[in-house]
Short mmCIF file of C-alpha atoms and ligand atoms in Angstrom, two decimals:
data_model
loop_
_atom_site.label_atom_id
_atom_site.label_comp_id
_atom_site.label_asym_id
_atom_site.label_seq_id
_atom_site.Cartn_x
_atom_site.Cartn_y
_atom_site.Cartn_z
CA UNK A 1079 -19.42 29.59 -7.33
CA UNK A 1080 -16.12 31.12 -8.30
CA UNK A 1081 -16.99 30.91 -11.99
CA UNK A 1082 -19.88 33.32 -11.52
CA UNK A 1083 -17.51 36.18 -10.84
CA UNK A 1084 -17.09 38.46 -13.81
CA UNK A 1085 -13.66 39.19 -15.21
CA UNK A 1086 -12.05 40.62 -12.15
CA UNK A 1087 -10.08 43.68 -12.96
CA UNK A 1088 -8.38 43.72 -9.59
CA UNK A 1089 -11.52 44.26 -7.49
CA UNK A 1090 -11.01 42.84 -4.04
CA UNK A 1091 -12.66 39.48 -3.61
CA UNK A 1092 -14.10 37.81 -0.56
CA UNK A 1093 -14.50 34.04 -0.83
CA UNK A 1094 -17.33 32.69 1.26
CA UNK A 1095 -16.96 29.03 2.03
CA UNK A 1096 -20.41 28.28 3.34
CA UNK A 1097 -23.90 27.21 2.30
CA UNK A 1098 -26.00 30.02 0.84
CA UNK A 1099 -28.74 30.59 3.35
CA UNK A 1100 -29.90 33.62 5.35
CA UNK A 1101 -27.90 32.80 8.44
CA UNK A 1102 -27.26 35.89 10.60
CA UNK A 1103 -23.50 35.84 10.05
CA UNK A 1104 -23.82 35.74 6.25
CA UNK A 1105 -26.46 38.48 6.29
CA UNK A 1106 -24.18 40.60 8.47
CA UNK A 1107 -21.17 40.10 6.20
CA UNK A 1108 -23.09 40.82 3.01
CA UNK A 1109 -24.65 43.93 4.51
CA UNK A 1110 -21.22 45.15 5.54
CA UNK A 1111 -19.90 44.57 2.02
CA UNK A 1112 -22.86 46.50 0.57
CA UNK A 1113 -22.30 49.40 2.95
CA UNK A 1114 -18.67 49.64 1.91
CA UNK A 1115 -19.49 49.26 -1.77
CA UNK A 1116 -21.94 52.19 -1.64
CA UNK A 1117 -18.97 54.39 -0.73
CA UNK A 1118 -16.62 52.99 -3.38
CA UNK A 1119 -16.11 53.62 -7.10
CA UNK A 1120 -17.23 50.69 -9.26
CA UNK A 1121 -13.65 49.65 -10.04
CA UNK A 1122 -12.81 49.39 -6.33
CA UNK A 1123 -15.96 47.59 -5.23
CA UNK A 1124 -15.68 44.36 -3.29
CA UNK A 1125 -16.88 41.23 -5.03
CA UNK A 1126 -17.70 37.96 -3.38
CA UNK A 1127 -17.95 34.30 -4.42
CA UNK A 1128 -19.83 31.65 -2.51
CA UNK A 1129 -18.36 28.13 -2.52
CA UNK A 1130 -20.16 25.22 -0.89
CA UNK A 1131 -17.19 22.86 -0.91
CA UNK A 1132 -13.64 23.18 0.35
CA UNK A 1133 -12.22 22.23 -3.06
CA UNK A 1134 -14.24 25.09 -4.69
CA UNK A 1135 -12.62 27.48 -2.23
CA UNK A 1136 -9.21 26.30 -3.42
CA UNK A 1137 -10.26 26.64 -7.05
CA UNK A 1138 -11.54 30.18 -6.50
CA UNK A 1139 -8.25 31.04 -4.89
CA UNK A 1140 -6.31 29.55 -7.82
CA UNK A 1141 -8.34 31.47 -10.36
CA UNK A 1142 -8.42 34.81 -8.61
CA UNK A 1143 -5.30 34.71 -6.51
CA UNK A 1144 -4.40 38.35 -6.52
CA UNK A 1145 -7.91 39.53 -5.82
CA UNK A 1146 -8.78 37.26 -2.87
CA UNK A 1147 -8.40 39.26 0.30
CA UNK A 1148 -10.39 37.27 2.74
CA UNK A 1149 -11.84 33.80 3.08
CA UNK A 1150 -14.80 33.15 5.32
CA UNK A 1151 -15.16 29.52 6.36
CA UNK A 1152 -18.61 28.97 7.73
CA UNK A 1153 -20.43 26.05 9.33
CA UNK A 1154 -22.12 25.19 6.00
CA UNK A 1155 -18.89 24.40 4.15
CA UNK A 1156 -18.71 20.79 3.04
CA UNK A 1157 -15.37 19.39 4.07
CA UNK A 1158 -13.07 19.72 7.01
CA UNK A 1159 -13.29 23.41 7.95
CA UNK A 1160 -10.32 23.33 10.33
CA UNK A 1161 -8.03 21.61 7.87
CA UNK A 1162 -8.95 24.09 5.12
CA UNK A 1163 -8.40 27.03 7.46
CA UNK A 1164 -5.00 25.73 8.51
CA UNK A 1165 -3.91 24.91 5.01
CA UNK A 1166 -4.86 28.25 3.45
CA UNK A 1167 -3.98 30.38 6.45
CA UNK A 1168 -0.97 31.95 4.78
CA UNK A 1169 -2.77 32.73 1.55
CA UNK A 1170 -5.45 35.15 2.66
CA UNK A 1171 -7.00 36.36 5.89
CA UNK A 1172 -9.24 33.62 7.22
CA UNK A 1173 -12.31 34.12 9.32
CA UNK A 1174 -13.62 30.86 10.76
CA UNK A 1175 -17.26 31.14 11.81
CA UNK A 1176 -18.07 28.39 14.25
CA UNK A 1177 -21.51 27.04 15.11
CA UNK A 1178 -21.40 26.30 18.82
CA UNK A 1179 -23.74 23.34 18.32
CA UNK A 1180 -21.39 21.51 15.92
CA UNK A 1181 -18.12 23.01 17.01
CA UNK A 1182 -15.44 21.73 14.59
CA UNK A 1183 -12.74 22.63 17.10
CA UNK A 1184 -13.40 19.58 19.19
CA UNK A 1185 -15.73 17.84 21.55
CA UNK A 1186 -14.16 18.56 24.95
CA UNK A 1187 -13.11 21.91 26.41
CA UNK A 1188 -9.39 21.02 26.48
CA UNK A 1189 -9.17 20.12 22.77
CA UNK A 1190 -11.35 23.14 21.87
CA UNK A 1191 -9.03 25.43 23.78
CA UNK A 1192 -5.89 23.87 22.27
CA UNK A 1193 -7.22 24.02 18.71
CA UNK A 1194 -8.40 27.57 19.27
CA UNK A 1195 -4.93 28.58 20.39
CA UNK A 1196 -3.23 26.80 17.48
CA UNK A 1197 -5.49 28.39 14.89
CA UNK A 1198 -5.07 31.85 16.40
CA UNK A 1199 -1.30 31.45 16.25
CA UNK A 1200 -1.72 31.02 12.48
CA UNK A 1201 -3.53 34.35 12.36
CA UNK A 1202 -6.97 32.77 11.84
CA UNK A 1203 -9.84 34.76 13.31
CA UNK A 1204 -12.35 32.54 15.08
CA UNK A 1205 -15.81 33.74 15.93
CA UNK A 1206 -18.95 32.03 17.21
CA UNK A 1207 -21.75 32.30 14.68
CA UNK A 1208 -24.02 34.23 17.06
CA UNK A 1209 -21.33 36.87 17.62
CA UNK A 1210 -20.52 37.40 13.92
CA UNK A 1211 -22.53 40.62 13.59
CA UNK A 1212 -22.06 43.75 11.49
CA UNK A 1213 -20.04 45.20 14.30
CA UNK A 1214 -17.63 42.26 14.11
CA UNK A 1215 -17.26 42.39 10.31
CA UNK A 1216 -16.81 46.18 10.03
CA UNK A 1217 -13.15 46.39 11.14
CA UNK A 1218 -12.31 43.09 9.46
CA UNK A 1219 -13.56 44.22 6.06
CA UNK A 1220 -11.77 47.55 6.58
CA UNK A 1221 -8.41 46.04 7.50
CA UNK A 1222 -8.20 42.89 5.42
CA UNK A 1223 -10.30 43.60 2.37
CA UNK A 1224 -9.88 47.34 1.85
CA UNK A 1225 -6.50 48.14 3.41
CA UNK A 1226 -5.07 44.84 2.19
CA UNK A 1227 -3.32 43.84 5.38
CA UNK A 1228 -2.02 40.33 4.72
CA UNK A 1229 -1.25 37.60 7.22
CA UNK A 1230 2.37 37.50 8.23
CA UNK A 1231 4.82 34.67 8.74
CA UNK A 1232 7.39 33.95 6.08
CA UNK A 1233 8.99 30.52 6.36
CA UNK A 1234 12.14 31.69 4.58
CA UNK A 1235 12.97 34.34 7.10
CA UNK A 1236 12.31 32.16 10.17
CA UNK A 1237 14.78 30.36 12.40
CA UNK A 1238 14.70 26.53 12.16
CA UNK A 1239 12.83 26.35 15.48
CA UNK A 1240 10.19 28.88 14.38
CA UNK A 1241 9.79 27.01 11.12
CA UNK A 1242 9.26 23.67 12.86
CA UNK A 1243 6.75 25.31 15.19
CA UNK A 1244 4.78 26.76 12.30
CA UNK A 1245 4.76 23.43 10.44
CA UNK A 1246 3.41 21.75 13.60
CA UNK A 1247 0.78 24.41 14.06
CA UNK A 1248 -0.40 24.18 10.48
CA UNK A 1249 -0.57 20.42 10.71
CA UNK A 1250 -2.59 20.68 13.87
CA UNK A 1251 0.27 20.28 16.24
CA UNK A 1252 2.52 17.59 17.44
CA UNK A 1253 0.12 14.87 18.54
CA UNK A 1254 -1.25 14.25 15.08
CA UNK A 1255 2.10 13.51 13.50
CA UNK A 1256 2.30 9.73 13.23
CA UNK A 1257 4.92 8.19 15.51
CA UNK A 1258 7.60 5.79 14.39
CA UNK A 1259 6.60 2.17 15.14
CA UNK A 1260 8.51 0.19 17.69
CA UNK A 1261 9.93 -2.42 15.27
CA UNK A 1262 11.21 0.27 12.92
CA UNK A 1263 12.94 2.01 15.82
CA UNK A 1264 14.58 -1.23 16.96
CA UNK A 1265 15.72 -2.15 13.44
CA UNK A 1266 17.08 1.36 12.82
CA UNK A 1267 19.28 0.93 15.89
CA UNK A 1268 20.78 -2.29 14.54
CA UNK A 1269 23.90 -2.48 12.49
CA UNK A 1270 24.08 -4.66 9.36
CA UNK A 1271 26.95 -6.54 10.97
CA UNK A 1272 25.02 -7.34 14.15
CA UNK A 1273 24.36 -11.00 14.99
CA UNK A 1274 21.32 -12.45 13.15
CA UNK A 1275 19.97 -13.39 16.61
CA UNK A 1276 19.72 -9.69 17.46
CA UNK A 1277 17.71 -9.05 14.32
CA UNK A 1278 15.36 -11.86 15.22
CA UNK A 1279 14.88 -10.40 18.71
CA UNK A 1280 13.91 -7.05 17.19
CA UNK A 1281 11.48 -8.41 14.61
CA UNK A 1282 9.98 -11.57 16.16
CA UNK A 1283 7.54 -9.85 18.51
CA UNK A 1284 5.96 -8.06 15.51
CA UNK A 1285 4.15 -10.95 13.90
CA UNK A 1286 2.62 -9.09 10.90
CA UNK A 1287 6.01 -7.69 9.87
CA UNK A 1288 7.70 -11.07 10.36
CA UNK A 1289 5.01 -12.74 8.20
CA UNK A 1290 5.54 -10.23 5.39
CA UNK A 1291 9.34 -10.66 5.45
CA UNK A 1292 9.05 -14.43 5.21
CA UNK A 1293 6.35 -14.21 2.54
CA UNK A 1294 8.57 -11.99 0.36
CA UNK A 1295 11.69 -14.05 0.87
CA UNK A 1296 9.85 -17.27 0.01
CA UNK A 1297 8.55 -15.83 -3.26
CA UNK A 1298 10.04 -16.94 -6.56
CA UNK A 1299 12.07 -13.74 -7.00
CA UNK A 1300 14.42 -14.72 -4.19
CA UNK A 1301 14.75 -18.29 -5.36
CA UNK A 1302 16.00 -19.85 -2.14
CA UNK A 1303 16.12 -23.60 -2.37
CA UNK A 1304 14.65 -24.23 1.06
CA UNK A 1305 11.87 -22.32 2.77
CA UNK A 1306 12.90 -19.54 5.12
CA UNK A 1307 11.02 -19.84 8.39
CA UNK A 1308 13.01 -17.76 10.87
CA UNK A 1309 14.32 -14.20 10.86
CA UNK A 1310 17.88 -15.11 11.92
CA UNK A 1311 18.10 -17.50 8.94
CA UNK A 1312 16.55 -14.81 6.71
CA UNK A 1313 19.27 -12.34 7.68
CA UNK A 1314 21.95 -14.86 6.76
CA UNK A 1315 20.31 -15.90 3.46
CA UNK A 1316 19.04 -12.54 2.20
CA UNK A 1317 21.32 -10.01 3.99
CA UNK A 1318 20.53 -7.59 6.79
CA UNK A 1319 20.17 -4.80 4.21
CA UNK A 1320 17.32 -6.59 2.47
CA UNK A 1321 15.54 -7.28 5.76
CA UNK A 1322 15.91 -3.63 6.72
CA UNK A 1323 14.32 -2.55 3.41
CA UNK A 1324 11.33 -4.89 3.85
CA UNK A 1325 10.78 -3.79 7.46
CA UNK A 1326 10.76 -0.13 6.48
CA UNK A 1327 8.31 -0.81 3.68
CA UNK A 1328 5.94 -2.72 5.99
CA UNK A 1329 6.10 -0.21 8.81
CA UNK A 1330 5.59 2.88 6.72
CA UNK A 1331 2.68 1.25 4.94
CA UNK A 1332 1.12 0.33 8.28
CA UNK A 1333 1.43 3.88 9.66
CA UNK A 1334 -0.37 5.43 6.76
CA UNK A 1335 -2.88 2.68 6.10
CA UNK A 1336 -5.64 4.83 7.60
CA UNK A 1337 -5.44 7.37 4.76
CA UNK A 1338 -7.79 5.41 2.49
CA UNK A 1339 -7.06 2.40 0.30
CA UNK A 1340 -7.03 4.13 -3.10
CA UNK A 1341 -4.70 6.85 -1.96
CA UNK A 1342 -2.27 4.72 -0.02
CA UNK A 1343 -1.98 2.22 -2.88
CA UNK A 1344 -1.31 4.94 -5.48
CA UNK A 1345 1.17 6.60 -3.12
CA UNK A 1346 2.81 3.27 -2.35
CA UNK A 1347 3.21 2.32 -6.01
CA UNK A 1348 4.93 5.64 -6.65
CA UNK A 1349 7.23 5.23 -3.61
CA UNK A 1350 8.15 1.64 -4.49
CA UNK A 1351 8.89 2.47 -8.10
CA UNK A 1352 11.10 5.34 -6.91
CA UNK A 1353 12.88 2.98 -4.52
CA UNK A 1354 13.45 0.31 -7.16
CA UNK A 1355 14.65 2.86 -9.73
CA UNK A 1356 16.95 4.51 -7.15
CA UNK A 1357 18.50 1.19 -6.34
CA UNK A 1358 18.84 0.25 -10.00
CA UNK A 1359 20.47 3.56 -10.98
CA UNK A 1360 23.03 3.21 -8.18
CA UNK A 1361 23.84 -0.51 -8.68
CA UNK A 1362 26.87 -1.38 -10.80
CA UNK A 1363 25.62 -3.44 -13.72
CA UNK A 1364 29.10 -4.45 -14.79
CA UNK A 1365 29.87 -7.94 -13.39
CA UNK A 1366 33.52 -6.97 -13.20
CA UNK A 1367 32.86 -4.41 -10.48
CA UNK A 1368 29.85 -5.93 -8.69
CA UNK A 1369 30.20 -7.25 -5.15
CA UNK A 1370 28.38 -10.52 -4.54
CA UNK A 1371 25.58 -8.66 -2.70
CA UNK A 1372 25.21 -6.27 -5.68
CA UNK A 1373 25.17 -9.21 -8.06
CA UNK A 1374 22.29 -10.76 -6.16
CA UNK A 1375 20.39 -7.48 -5.92
CA UNK A 1376 20.82 -6.80 -9.60
CA UNK A 1377 19.71 -10.28 -10.52
CA UNK A 1378 16.45 -9.78 -8.58
CA UNK A 1379 15.28 -7.30 -11.23
CA UNK A 1380 15.22 -10.22 -13.65
CA UNK A 1381 16.25 -8.11 -16.66
CA UNK A 1382 16.88 -9.90 -19.87
CA UNK A 1383 20.28 -9.83 -21.48
CA UNK A 1384 19.79 -6.94 -23.87
CA UNK A 1385 18.43 -4.68 -21.08
CA UNK A 1386 21.42 -5.57 -18.95
CA UNK A 1387 23.65 -4.55 -21.85
CA UNK A 1388 21.95 -1.14 -22.23
CA UNK A 1389 22.19 -0.51 -18.48
CA UNK A 1390 25.79 -1.60 -18.41
CA UNK A 1391 26.76 0.60 -21.34
CA UNK A 1392 25.29 3.67 -19.76
CA UNK A 1393 27.33 3.23 -16.55
CA UNK A 1394 24.91 5.51 -14.68
CA UNK A 1395 26.08 4.19 -11.30
CA UNK A 1396 29.40 5.93 -11.86
CA UNK A 1397 27.64 9.33 -11.77
CA UNK A 1398 26.79 8.94 -8.10
CA UNK A 1399 29.30 9.32 -5.36
CA UNK A 1400 27.37 7.52 -2.60
CA UNK A 1401 28.71 6.92 0.89
CA UNK A 1402 28.19 3.82 3.00
CA UNK A 1403 25.56 5.74 4.95
CA UNK A 1404 23.43 6.38 1.85
CA UNK A 1405 20.61 3.92 1.35
CA UNK A 1406 19.22 4.37 -2.12
CA UNK A 1407 16.20 2.06 -1.68
CA UNK A 1408 15.01 3.45 1.63
CA UNK A 1409 15.62 7.02 0.48
CA UNK A 1410 13.49 6.39 -2.60
CA UNK A 1411 10.83 4.68 -0.50
CA UNK A 1412 10.55 7.58 1.94
CA UNK A 1413 11.21 10.58 -0.37
CA UNK A 1414 7.52 11.63 -0.53
CA UNK A 1415 6.56 10.70 3.03
CA UNK A 1416 5.61 14.39 3.49
CA UNK A 1417 2.77 14.01 0.96
CA UNK A 1418 1.03 11.31 2.90
CA UNK A 1419 1.70 13.01 6.23
CA UNK A 1420 0.06 16.14 4.88
CA UNK A 1421 -2.96 14.12 3.78
CA UNK A 1422 -3.15 12.41 7.15
CA UNK A 1423 -2.89 15.66 9.16
CA UNK A 1424 -4.81 17.93 6.79
CA UNK A 1425 -7.75 15.80 5.80
CA UNK A 1426 -8.96 17.91 2.91
CA UNK A 1427 -5.55 18.67 1.41
CA UNK A 1428 -5.65 15.83 -1.12
CA UNK A 1429 -9.05 16.89 -2.33
CA UNK A 1430 -7.90 20.50 -2.68
CA UNK A 1431 -4.81 19.46 -4.61
CA UNK A 1432 -6.57 17.01 -6.90
CA UNK A 1433 -9.29 19.55 -7.67
CA UNK A 1434 -6.64 22.01 -8.87
CA UNK A 1435 -4.83 19.31 -10.84
CA UNK A 1436 -8.10 18.15 -12.46
CA UNK A 1437 -9.06 21.62 -13.45
CA UNK A 1438 -5.62 22.53 -14.84
CA UNK A 1439 -5.26 19.19 -16.66
CA UNK A 1440 -8.67 19.64 -18.30
CA UNK A 1441 -7.84 23.21 -19.32
CA UNK A 1442 -4.53 22.26 -20.94
CA UNK A 1443 -6.09 19.27 -22.64
CA UNK A 1444 -8.71 21.53 -24.15
CA UNK A 1445 -5.86 23.65 -25.51
CA UNK A 1446 -4.36 20.52 -27.07
CA UNK A 1447 -1.33 20.60 -24.79
CA UNK A 1448 0.09 18.25 -22.18
CA UNK A 1449 -0.43 19.30 -18.58
CA UNK A 1450 2.92 19.93 -16.96
CA UNK A 1451 2.85 21.52 -13.55
CA UNK A 1452 4.57 20.08 -10.56
CA UNK A 1453 2.53 19.03 -7.55
CA UNK A 1454 4.95 20.88 -5.34
CA UNK A 1455 4.08 24.15 -7.08
CA UNK A 1456 0.39 23.47 -6.36
CA UNK A 1457 1.15 22.70 -2.71
CA UNK A 1458 3.14 25.90 -2.39
CA UNK A 1459 0.29 27.77 -4.01
CA UNK A 1460 -2.20 26.44 -1.50
CA UNK A 1461 0.01 26.68 1.58
CA UNK A 1462 2.17 29.67 0.63
CA UNK A 1463 5.74 28.50 0.99
CA UNK A 1464 5.03 25.13 2.56
CA UNK A 1465 5.18 21.83 0.68
CA UNK A 1466 5.60 18.09 1.16
CA UNK A 1467 9.37 18.44 1.47
CA UNK A 1468 9.11 20.74 4.47
CA UNK A 1469 6.44 18.59 6.07
CA UNK A 1470 8.39 15.41 5.36
CA UNK A 1471 11.62 16.84 6.74
CA UNK A 1472 9.80 17.76 9.94
CA UNK A 1473 8.55 14.20 10.21
CA UNK A 1474 12.06 12.84 9.53
CA UNK A 1475 13.39 15.07 12.28
CA UNK A 1476 10.80 13.76 14.70
CA UNK A 1477 11.52 10.18 13.71
CA UNK A 1478 15.27 10.85 14.01
CA UNK A 1479 15.86 9.33 10.60
CA UNK A 1480 19.35 9.23 9.18
CA UNK A 1481 20.45 12.73 8.10
CA UNK A 1482 21.07 11.48 4.58
CA UNK A 1483 17.43 10.31 4.25
CA UNK A 1484 16.20 13.54 5.86
CA UNK A 1485 18.03 15.49 3.15
CA UNK A 1486 16.42 13.41 0.40
CA UNK A 1487 12.95 13.94 1.91
CA UNK A 1488 13.52 17.68 2.33
CA UNK A 1489 15.34 18.54 -0.90
CA UNK A 1490 14.49 16.19 -3.73
CA UNK A 1491 12.71 18.94 -5.65
CA UNK A 1492 15.35 21.58 -4.97
CA UNK A 1493 18.35 20.17 -6.80
CA UNK A 1494 21.33 22.47 -7.10
CA UNK A 1495 24.92 21.99 -8.14
CA UNK A 1496 26.08 20.90 -4.72
CA UNK A 1497 23.11 18.70 -3.76
CA UNK A 1498 24.39 15.43 -2.26
CA UNK A 1499 24.60 12.55 -4.72
CA UNK A 1500 21.87 10.56 -3.01
CA UNK A 1501 19.45 13.51 -3.34
CA UNK A 1502 20.17 13.78 -7.07
CA UNK A 1503 19.82 10.02 -7.41
CA UNK A 1504 16.35 10.03 -5.82
CA UNK A 1505 15.31 13.10 -7.86
CA UNK A 1506 16.07 11.10 -11.01
CA UNK A 1507 14.37 8.00 -9.65
CA UNK A 1508 11.33 10.15 -8.84
CA UNK A 1509 11.16 11.36 -12.45
CA UNK A 1510 11.44 7.76 -13.64
CA UNK A 1511 8.73 6.61 -11.22
CA UNK A 1512 6.43 9.35 -12.50
CA UNK A 1513 6.55 7.71 -15.95
CA UNK A 1514 4.84 4.68 -14.39
CA UNK A 1515 3.03 5.71 -11.27
CA UNK A 1516 2.65 9.44 -10.66
CA UNK A 1517 1.06 10.63 -7.43
CA UNK A 1518 -1.31 12.29 -6.77
CA UNK A 1519 -1.81 13.23 -10.43
CA UNK A 1520 -3.10 10.22 -12.38
CA UNK A 1521 -1.51 8.38 -15.29
CA UNK A 1522 -4.05 10.05 -17.58
CA UNK A 1523 -2.98 13.50 -16.33
CA UNK A 1524 0.78 13.33 -15.80
CA UNK A 1525 2.72 14.06 -19.03
CA UNK A 1526 5.34 11.29 -18.59
CA UNK A 1527 3.00 8.26 -18.78
CA UNK A 1528 1.34 9.93 -21.75
CA UNK A 1529 4.71 10.33 -23.45
CA UNK A 1530 5.56 6.71 -22.65
CA UNK A 1531 2.30 5.62 -24.26
CA UNK A 1532 3.30 7.58 -27.36
CA UNK A 1533 6.71 5.91 -27.45
CA UNK A 1534 5.01 2.55 -27.17
CA UNK A 1535 2.70 3.35 -30.03
CA UNK A 1536 5.42 4.68 -32.27
CA UNK A 1537 7.80 1.75 -31.79
CA UNK A 1538 5.04 -0.58 -32.96
CA UNK A 1539 5.30 1.09 -36.38
CA UNK A 1540 9.02 0.59 -36.60
CA UNK A 1541 9.22 -2.96 -37.77
CA UNK A 1542 12.62 -4.16 -38.84
CA UNK A 1543 14.39 -2.12 -36.19
CA UNK A 1544 15.79 -3.48 -32.92
CA UNK A 1545 13.88 -2.32 -29.84
CA UNK A 1546 16.91 -0.27 -28.90
CA UNK A 1547 16.96 1.60 -32.22
CA UNK A 1548 13.18 2.00 -32.23
CA UNK A 1549 13.13 3.61 -28.77
CA UNK A 1550 16.04 5.82 -29.76
CA UNK A 1551 14.24 7.03 -32.81
CA UNK A 1552 10.95 7.55 -30.96
CA UNK A 1553 12.66 9.68 -28.34
CA UNK A 1554 14.82 11.61 -30.79
CA UNK A 1555 12.01 12.31 -33.21
CA UNK A 1556 8.43 11.32 -32.38
CA UNK A 1557 8.13 12.57 -28.79
CA UNK A 1558 11.18 14.86 -28.71
CA UNK A 1559 9.33 18.16 -28.84
CA UNK A 1560 6.75 17.16 -26.25
CA UNK A 1561 9.46 15.87 -23.95
CA UNK A 1562 11.55 19.05 -24.17
CA UNK A 1563 8.47 21.21 -23.69
CA UNK A 1564 7.27 19.26 -20.66
CA UNK A 1565 10.71 19.15 -19.05
CA UNK A 1566 11.05 22.92 -19.37
CA UNK A 1567 7.61 23.54 -17.97
CA UNK A 1568 8.22 21.15 -15.06
CA UNK A 1569 11.33 23.17 -14.27
CA UNK A 1570 13.59 20.15 -13.88
CA UNK A 1571 17.00 21.14 -12.56
CA UNK A 1572 19.68 21.26 -15.22
CA UNK A 1573 22.08 19.66 -12.72
CA UNK A 1574 20.29 16.34 -13.16
CA UNK A 1575 21.07 16.36 -16.89
CA UNK A 1576 24.74 16.80 -16.08
CA UNK A 1577 24.67 13.31 -14.65
CA UNK A 1578 22.92 11.75 -17.62
CA UNK A 1579 21.69 13.10 -20.92
CA UNK A 1580 17.88 13.38 -20.72
CA UNK A 1581 17.27 11.36 -23.88
CA UNK A 1582 19.45 8.47 -22.68
CA UNK A 1583 17.77 8.71 -19.32
CA UNK A 1584 14.24 8.37 -20.65
CA UNK A 1585 15.34 5.56 -22.92
CA UNK A 1586 16.71 3.66 -19.93
CA UNK A 1587 13.53 4.35 -17.97
CA UNK A 1588 11.43 3.14 -20.83
CA UNK A 1589 13.41 -0.05 -21.40
CA UNK A 1590 13.46 -0.97 -17.72
CA UNK A 1591 9.90 0.10 -16.95
CA UNK A 1592 8.15 -3.25 -17.44
CA UNK A 1593 10.36 -4.93 -14.80
CA UNK A 1594 10.19 -2.00 -12.39
CA UNK A 1595 6.42 -2.05 -12.77
CA UNK A 1596 6.08 -5.77 -12.07
CA UNK A 1597 8.57 -5.65 -9.20
CA UNK A 1598 6.73 -2.76 -7.59
CA UNK A 1599 3.32 -4.32 -7.95
CA UNK A 1600 4.51 -7.67 -6.60
CA UNK A 1601 6.07 -5.94 -3.59
CA UNK A 1602 2.91 -3.91 -3.06
CA UNK A 1603 0.81 -7.08 -2.97
CA UNK A 1604 3.23 -8.86 -0.67
CA UNK A 1605 3.36 -6.04 1.86
CA UNK A 1606 -0.43 -5.55 1.92
FE1 FE2 B 1756 8.29 14.74 -3.97
FE1 FE2 B 1757 7.81 11.55 -5.76
#
């Protein structure tokens, strides 16, 4: 285990991801390390750590980043060896030792060859267990561990084509990327002004999606006097835009449903909350400037009068200069699609990330502090300069999504002065959604839900004050220091706070959170 290693004072470290047993390849590697160590001064000697599980490999890497020179992934490692190798391939030199009996590269010669080629392109050294002798390890230990040759490939300096290629290779190539479902493709090609009949033709053959649309539209929130039974009627009654939103939600959920119920639900709650917040922040709340469509959409949140007043006073919608092409709801819904794609293509990635989050969250809790590290930083740590934005943007490119949505997916964590309005909008909505449903950190780990719980507790003690005043006071006094500290550690772009003062923003999020929560959960259940 990684914890067994003494305080490393810069000694090179070899991480062995395998079961401890006297298999010939492990004996050969350890003998080679011993031979080298006999020739070295104590301060230069090579250390090693054995990890049985893929998540332990990630943890060892996190704790001893600068020292890890090489990672051996052997047949005894619990977890998906190929996924771990691909994910960490830019972090340290990887040697993948393969047992020919249970070859993780595939079951038929074609897939074995293809995977072999893909992994080699990432600089991973693949060796059959019976060939991993001392002779094999000698030059590897020399080059990678002692001379410190590091794997190449820097995303920043690559051309767009090279970048896309590398993303594909690390995600096990093109065929594993989910494809865009037929109905979604047809609906994307439609214009909001197209005849309702055309919409029906696109959706009717897809019975599950049609059922969900009708189920949602017939729920109390939409309040139609008569039941909606047909898509062409639905388009007229609820607007093409609403139908488009529901179709996207259904289709994306379907694509990723194989990733495991717990994960997809948590991911989906986060995405829906981001979508509903993004729409809310961009909708005019002032009846004097609302179009009839906006009036209906705003009413669907079912805010009570005093909430409407706070939203109206803030006039947040005026901060965003959105074009007709920008779709705040769909952008919010899809912003993190790279996270779930990564989990789908790199099976062990979620486990690796959550292990690091768990360990960091526990450490900071023990120090009496709130954990505040962004998931994207952890992804970049594990995959060098790759993260869910890059993976998501690659998927958006393959799906030929609207360029505005592709920008949101690819840049919502890299806000700068000139970021498009819709990207800034979704970045704010993402922060707001994290107060309710973070992903993949849990509500017990993420600092925002913890801060929200503190606000809730402190307003209970403020009897005699209006809710508005109580929340104001809680944010300005009771949680102020924690909030400022967390925001600085999360490295939130200052350009977001140019749109709205952070205290006003969190107040708005807090006041609107019960309705966003119930709306998201209702939608989640209806699209299941
Ligand atoms: Fe994100
Ligand atoms: Fe997000």
